[in-house]
Coordinates of C-alpha atoms in Angstrom, one line a residue:
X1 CA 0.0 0.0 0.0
X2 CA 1.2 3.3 -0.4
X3 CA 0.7 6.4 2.5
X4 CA 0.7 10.1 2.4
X5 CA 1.9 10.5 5.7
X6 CA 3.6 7.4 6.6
X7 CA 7.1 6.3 6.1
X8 CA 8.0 2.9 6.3
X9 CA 11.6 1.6 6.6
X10 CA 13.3 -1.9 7.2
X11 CA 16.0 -1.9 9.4
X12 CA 16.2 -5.3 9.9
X13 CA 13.7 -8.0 8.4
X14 CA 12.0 -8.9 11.3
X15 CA 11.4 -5.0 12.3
X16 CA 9.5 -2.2 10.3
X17 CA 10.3 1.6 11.5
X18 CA 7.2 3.5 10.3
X19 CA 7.8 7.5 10.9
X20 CA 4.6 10.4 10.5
X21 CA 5.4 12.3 8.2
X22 CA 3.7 15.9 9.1
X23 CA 6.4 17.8 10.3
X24 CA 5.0 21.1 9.4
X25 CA 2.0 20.5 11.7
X26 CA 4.2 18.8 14.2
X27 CA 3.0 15.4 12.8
X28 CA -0.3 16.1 14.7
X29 CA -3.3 13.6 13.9
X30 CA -6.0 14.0 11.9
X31 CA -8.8 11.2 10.7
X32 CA -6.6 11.0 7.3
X33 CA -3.7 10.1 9.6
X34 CA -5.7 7.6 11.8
X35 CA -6.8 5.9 8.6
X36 CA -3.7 5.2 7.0
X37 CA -2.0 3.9 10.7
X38 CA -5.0 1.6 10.8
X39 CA -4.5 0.5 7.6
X40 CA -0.9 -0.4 8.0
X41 CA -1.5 -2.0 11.4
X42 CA -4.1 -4.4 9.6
X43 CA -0.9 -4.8 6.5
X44 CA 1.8 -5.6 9.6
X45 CA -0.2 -7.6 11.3
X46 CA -1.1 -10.1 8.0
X47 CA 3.2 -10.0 7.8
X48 CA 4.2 -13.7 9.0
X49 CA 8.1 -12.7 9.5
X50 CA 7.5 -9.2 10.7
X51 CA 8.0 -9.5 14.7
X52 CA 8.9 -5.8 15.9
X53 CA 7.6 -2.4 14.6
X54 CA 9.5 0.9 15.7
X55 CA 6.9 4.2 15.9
X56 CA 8.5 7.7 15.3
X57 CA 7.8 10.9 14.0
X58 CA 9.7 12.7 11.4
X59 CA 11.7 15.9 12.3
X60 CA 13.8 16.8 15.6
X61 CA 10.6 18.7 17.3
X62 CA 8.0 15.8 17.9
X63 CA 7.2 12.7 17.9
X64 CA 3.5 13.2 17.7
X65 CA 2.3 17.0 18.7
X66 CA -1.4 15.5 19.6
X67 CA -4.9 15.5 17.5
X68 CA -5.0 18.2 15.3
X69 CA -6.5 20.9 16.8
X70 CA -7.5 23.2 13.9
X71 CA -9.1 19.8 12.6
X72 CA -11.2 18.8 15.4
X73 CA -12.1 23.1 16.5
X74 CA -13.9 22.9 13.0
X75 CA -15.5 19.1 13.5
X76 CA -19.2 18.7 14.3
X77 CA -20.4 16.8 17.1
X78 CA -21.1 13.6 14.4
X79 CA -17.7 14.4 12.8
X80 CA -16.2 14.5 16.7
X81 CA -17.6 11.0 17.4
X82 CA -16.5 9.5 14.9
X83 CA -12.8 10.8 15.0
X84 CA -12.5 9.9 18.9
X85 CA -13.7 6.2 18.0
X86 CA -11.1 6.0 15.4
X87 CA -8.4 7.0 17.5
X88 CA -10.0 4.1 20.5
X89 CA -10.0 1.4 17.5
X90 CA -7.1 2.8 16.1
X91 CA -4.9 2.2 19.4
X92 CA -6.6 -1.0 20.6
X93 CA -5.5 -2.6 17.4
X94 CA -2.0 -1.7 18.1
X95 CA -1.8 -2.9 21.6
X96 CA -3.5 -6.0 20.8
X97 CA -1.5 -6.8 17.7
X98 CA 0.6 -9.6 17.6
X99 CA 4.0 -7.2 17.0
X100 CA 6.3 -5.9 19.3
X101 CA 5.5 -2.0 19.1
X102 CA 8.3 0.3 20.8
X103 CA 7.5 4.7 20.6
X104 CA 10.9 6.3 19.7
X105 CA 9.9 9.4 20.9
X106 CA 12.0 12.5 19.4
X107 CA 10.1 15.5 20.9
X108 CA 6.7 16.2 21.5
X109 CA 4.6 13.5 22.6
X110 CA 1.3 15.1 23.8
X111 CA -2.1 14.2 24.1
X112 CA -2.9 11.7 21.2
X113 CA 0.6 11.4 20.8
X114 CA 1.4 10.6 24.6
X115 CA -1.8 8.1 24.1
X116 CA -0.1 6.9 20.9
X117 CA 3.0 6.1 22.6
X118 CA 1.4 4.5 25.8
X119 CA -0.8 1.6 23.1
X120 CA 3.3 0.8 22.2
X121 CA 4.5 -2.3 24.6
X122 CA 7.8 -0.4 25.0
X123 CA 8.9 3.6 24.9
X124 CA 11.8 5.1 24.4
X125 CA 12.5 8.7 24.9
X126 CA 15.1 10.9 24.0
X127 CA 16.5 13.7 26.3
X128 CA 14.7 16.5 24.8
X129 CA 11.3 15.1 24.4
X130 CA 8.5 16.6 26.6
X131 CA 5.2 14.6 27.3
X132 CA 1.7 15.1 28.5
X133 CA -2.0 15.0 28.2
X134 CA -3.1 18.4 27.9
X135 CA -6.4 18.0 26.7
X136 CA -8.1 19.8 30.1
X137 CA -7.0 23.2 29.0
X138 CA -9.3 22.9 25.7
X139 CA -12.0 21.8 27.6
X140 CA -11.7 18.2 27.2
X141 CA -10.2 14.7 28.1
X142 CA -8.0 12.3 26.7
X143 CA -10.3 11.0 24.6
X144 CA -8.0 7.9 23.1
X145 CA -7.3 5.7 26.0
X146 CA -5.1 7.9 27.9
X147 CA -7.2 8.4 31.2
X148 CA -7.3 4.4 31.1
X149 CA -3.9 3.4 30.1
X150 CA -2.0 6.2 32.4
X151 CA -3.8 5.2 35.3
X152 CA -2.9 1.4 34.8
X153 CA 0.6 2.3 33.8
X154 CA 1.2 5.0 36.8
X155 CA -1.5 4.7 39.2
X156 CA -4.7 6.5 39.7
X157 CA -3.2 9.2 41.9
X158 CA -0.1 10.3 40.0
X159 CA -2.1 9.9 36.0
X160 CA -5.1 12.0 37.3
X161 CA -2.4 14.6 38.3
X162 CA -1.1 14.5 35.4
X163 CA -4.6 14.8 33.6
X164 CA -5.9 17.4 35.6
X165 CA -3.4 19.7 35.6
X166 CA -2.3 18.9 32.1
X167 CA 1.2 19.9 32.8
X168 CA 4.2 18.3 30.4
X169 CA 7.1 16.3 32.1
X170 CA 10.6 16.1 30.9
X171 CA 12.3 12.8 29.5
X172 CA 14.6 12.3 32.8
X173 CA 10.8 12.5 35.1
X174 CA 9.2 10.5 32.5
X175 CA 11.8 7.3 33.2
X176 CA 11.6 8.2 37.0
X177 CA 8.0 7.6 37.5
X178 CA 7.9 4.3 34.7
X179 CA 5.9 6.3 31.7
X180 CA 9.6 5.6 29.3
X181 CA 11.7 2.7 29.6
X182 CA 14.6 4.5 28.8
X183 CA 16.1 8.1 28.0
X184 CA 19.2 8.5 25.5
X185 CA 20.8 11.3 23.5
X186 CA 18.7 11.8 20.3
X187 CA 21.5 11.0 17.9
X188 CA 21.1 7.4 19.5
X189 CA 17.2 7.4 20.2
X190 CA 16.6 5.5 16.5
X191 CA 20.0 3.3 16.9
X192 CA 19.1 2.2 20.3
X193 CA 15.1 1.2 19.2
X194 CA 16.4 -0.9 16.5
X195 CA 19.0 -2.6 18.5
X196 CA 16.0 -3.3 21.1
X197 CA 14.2 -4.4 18.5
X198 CA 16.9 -6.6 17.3
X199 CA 17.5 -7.9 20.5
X200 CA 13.8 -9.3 20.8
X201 CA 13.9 -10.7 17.5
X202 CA 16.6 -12.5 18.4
X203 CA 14.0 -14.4 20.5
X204 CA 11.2 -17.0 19.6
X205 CA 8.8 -15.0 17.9
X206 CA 5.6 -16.7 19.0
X207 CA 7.2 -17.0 22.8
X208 CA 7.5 -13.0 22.8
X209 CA 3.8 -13.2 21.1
X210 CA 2.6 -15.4 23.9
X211 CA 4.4 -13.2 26.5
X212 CA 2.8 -10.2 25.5
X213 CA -0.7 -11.7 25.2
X214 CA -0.3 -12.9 28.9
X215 CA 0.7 -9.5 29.9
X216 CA -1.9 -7.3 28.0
X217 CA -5.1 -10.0 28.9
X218 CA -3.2 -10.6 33.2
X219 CA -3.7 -6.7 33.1
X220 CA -7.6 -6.6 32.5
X221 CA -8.6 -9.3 35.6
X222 CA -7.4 -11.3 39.0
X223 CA -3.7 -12.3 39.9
X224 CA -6.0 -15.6 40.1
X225 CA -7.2 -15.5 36.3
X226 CA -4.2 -14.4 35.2
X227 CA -2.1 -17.2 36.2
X228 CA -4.5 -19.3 34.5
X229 CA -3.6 -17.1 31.0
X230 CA -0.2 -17.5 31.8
X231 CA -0.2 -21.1 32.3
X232 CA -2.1 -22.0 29.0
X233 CA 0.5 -19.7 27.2
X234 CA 3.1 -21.6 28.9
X235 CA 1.4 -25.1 27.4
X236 CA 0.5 -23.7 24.0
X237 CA 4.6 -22.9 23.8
X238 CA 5.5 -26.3 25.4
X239 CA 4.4 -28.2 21.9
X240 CA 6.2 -25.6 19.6
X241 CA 8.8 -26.0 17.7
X242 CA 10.8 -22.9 19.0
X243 CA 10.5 -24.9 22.5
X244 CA 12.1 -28.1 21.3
X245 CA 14.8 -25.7 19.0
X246 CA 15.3 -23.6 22.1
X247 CA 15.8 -25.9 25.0
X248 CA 17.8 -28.9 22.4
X249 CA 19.9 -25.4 21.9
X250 CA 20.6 -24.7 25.3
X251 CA 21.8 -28.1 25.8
X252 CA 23.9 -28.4 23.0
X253 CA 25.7 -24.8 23.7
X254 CA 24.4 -23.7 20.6
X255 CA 22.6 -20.5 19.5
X256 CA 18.9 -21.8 18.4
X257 CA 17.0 -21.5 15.2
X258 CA 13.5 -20.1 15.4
X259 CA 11.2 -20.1 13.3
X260 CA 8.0 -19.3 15.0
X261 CA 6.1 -22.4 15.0

């Protein structure tokens, strides 16, 4: 397929790195931008090989500025709900996709870009970037998962600070209360997310699957339930083909061969 504001490398062949191209409007969201990342999710996914996908945005100022606000000041209320159930499909399909997503974040990561980055499984930040959810000083909410994933990610005290006030947070504060998994110079912020992603691929690709699955579906119910999920994971992987490559591996002091079945 071929995207307007989308740019799609391939560092390695197990990892995609798709940038936004809309630099001029700080690579803010609008439906034409939803469409086409929901569009390539559904491609990615379909990709049987393709295990890790990297999320940026293009320029040195942001990663993603937000929804577009001159876009959604001119919306009507029908236009408005569709756009803020594009952005909840939009982000649910990313988390629940079978890929590895990790948020390279260069700059700017606020409100639908903050939400964005918090769907990814992993974030990366680099020193400059500045992050928030400022969508209570236009009179609204995060409208795209954000006062649902924050809270689960942070806490209900420290996200609904966050939310109310609507006040950004550095990179360095950002990997102090757990929002990013790590901070680097931004000369290194792209070089280090493909070496992560390397470094997972590196792993059985339906074992990292399974993993994340467990996680993502552990979060949603009991300790109780969730070692249930985890268990059957644990079984499904038992009668792979990566287990019996990885563990004959081990034992022969050899690196394995996987091949995700």
């Amino acid at each position: 397929m071929s995207y307007r504001y989308l740019q799609i490398e391939r560092p390695h062949r197990q990892v995609a790195q798709v940038t936004i191209t809309r630099p001029e409007q700080l690579n803010a969201i609008d439906h034409a931008v939803l469409e086409e990342l929901r569009r390539l999710v559904d491609e990615l996914e379909q990709e049987h090989e393709l295990l890790v996908v990297i999320l940026t945005g293009a320029g040195e100022k942001a990663f993603v500025a937000g929804g577009d606000v001159a876009y959604m000041a001119a919306m009507s209320m029908t236009e408005a709900r569709r756009f803020v159930y594009a952005g909840q499909d939009l982000l649910l399909r990313l988390e629940r996709s079978s890929k590895v997503s990790i948020a390279a974040i260069n700059g700017y990561a606020l409100g639908g870009g903050l939400e964005l980055a918090l769907a990814c499984d992993l974030r990366l930040a680099a020193e400059e970037a500045q992050l928030g959810l400022p969508e209570t000083s236009l009179g609204l909410l995060p409208g795209w998962g954000g006062t649902q994933r924050l809270a689960r990610l942070l806490g209900p005290g420290l996200a609904k600070e966050l939310i109310f006030t609507g006040r950004r947070i550095g990179a360095e504060e950002a990997l102090r209360i757990g929002l990013v998994n790590r901070v680097v110079p931004r000369e290194r912020l792209l070089s280090e997310a493909q070496e992560l992603a390397r470094r997972i691929a590196r792993n059985s690709p339906i074992a990292v699957q399974q993993a994340k699955r467990a996680i993502n579906q552990g979060l949603q119910t009991s300790l109780d339930q969730g070692l249930v999920i985890e268990a059957e994971a644990w079984l499904v992987l038992f009668g792979t083909h990566d287990r019996q490559e990885g563990t004959r591996a081990f034992v022969e002091k050899r690196p394995p061969h996987f091949t995700g079945e």
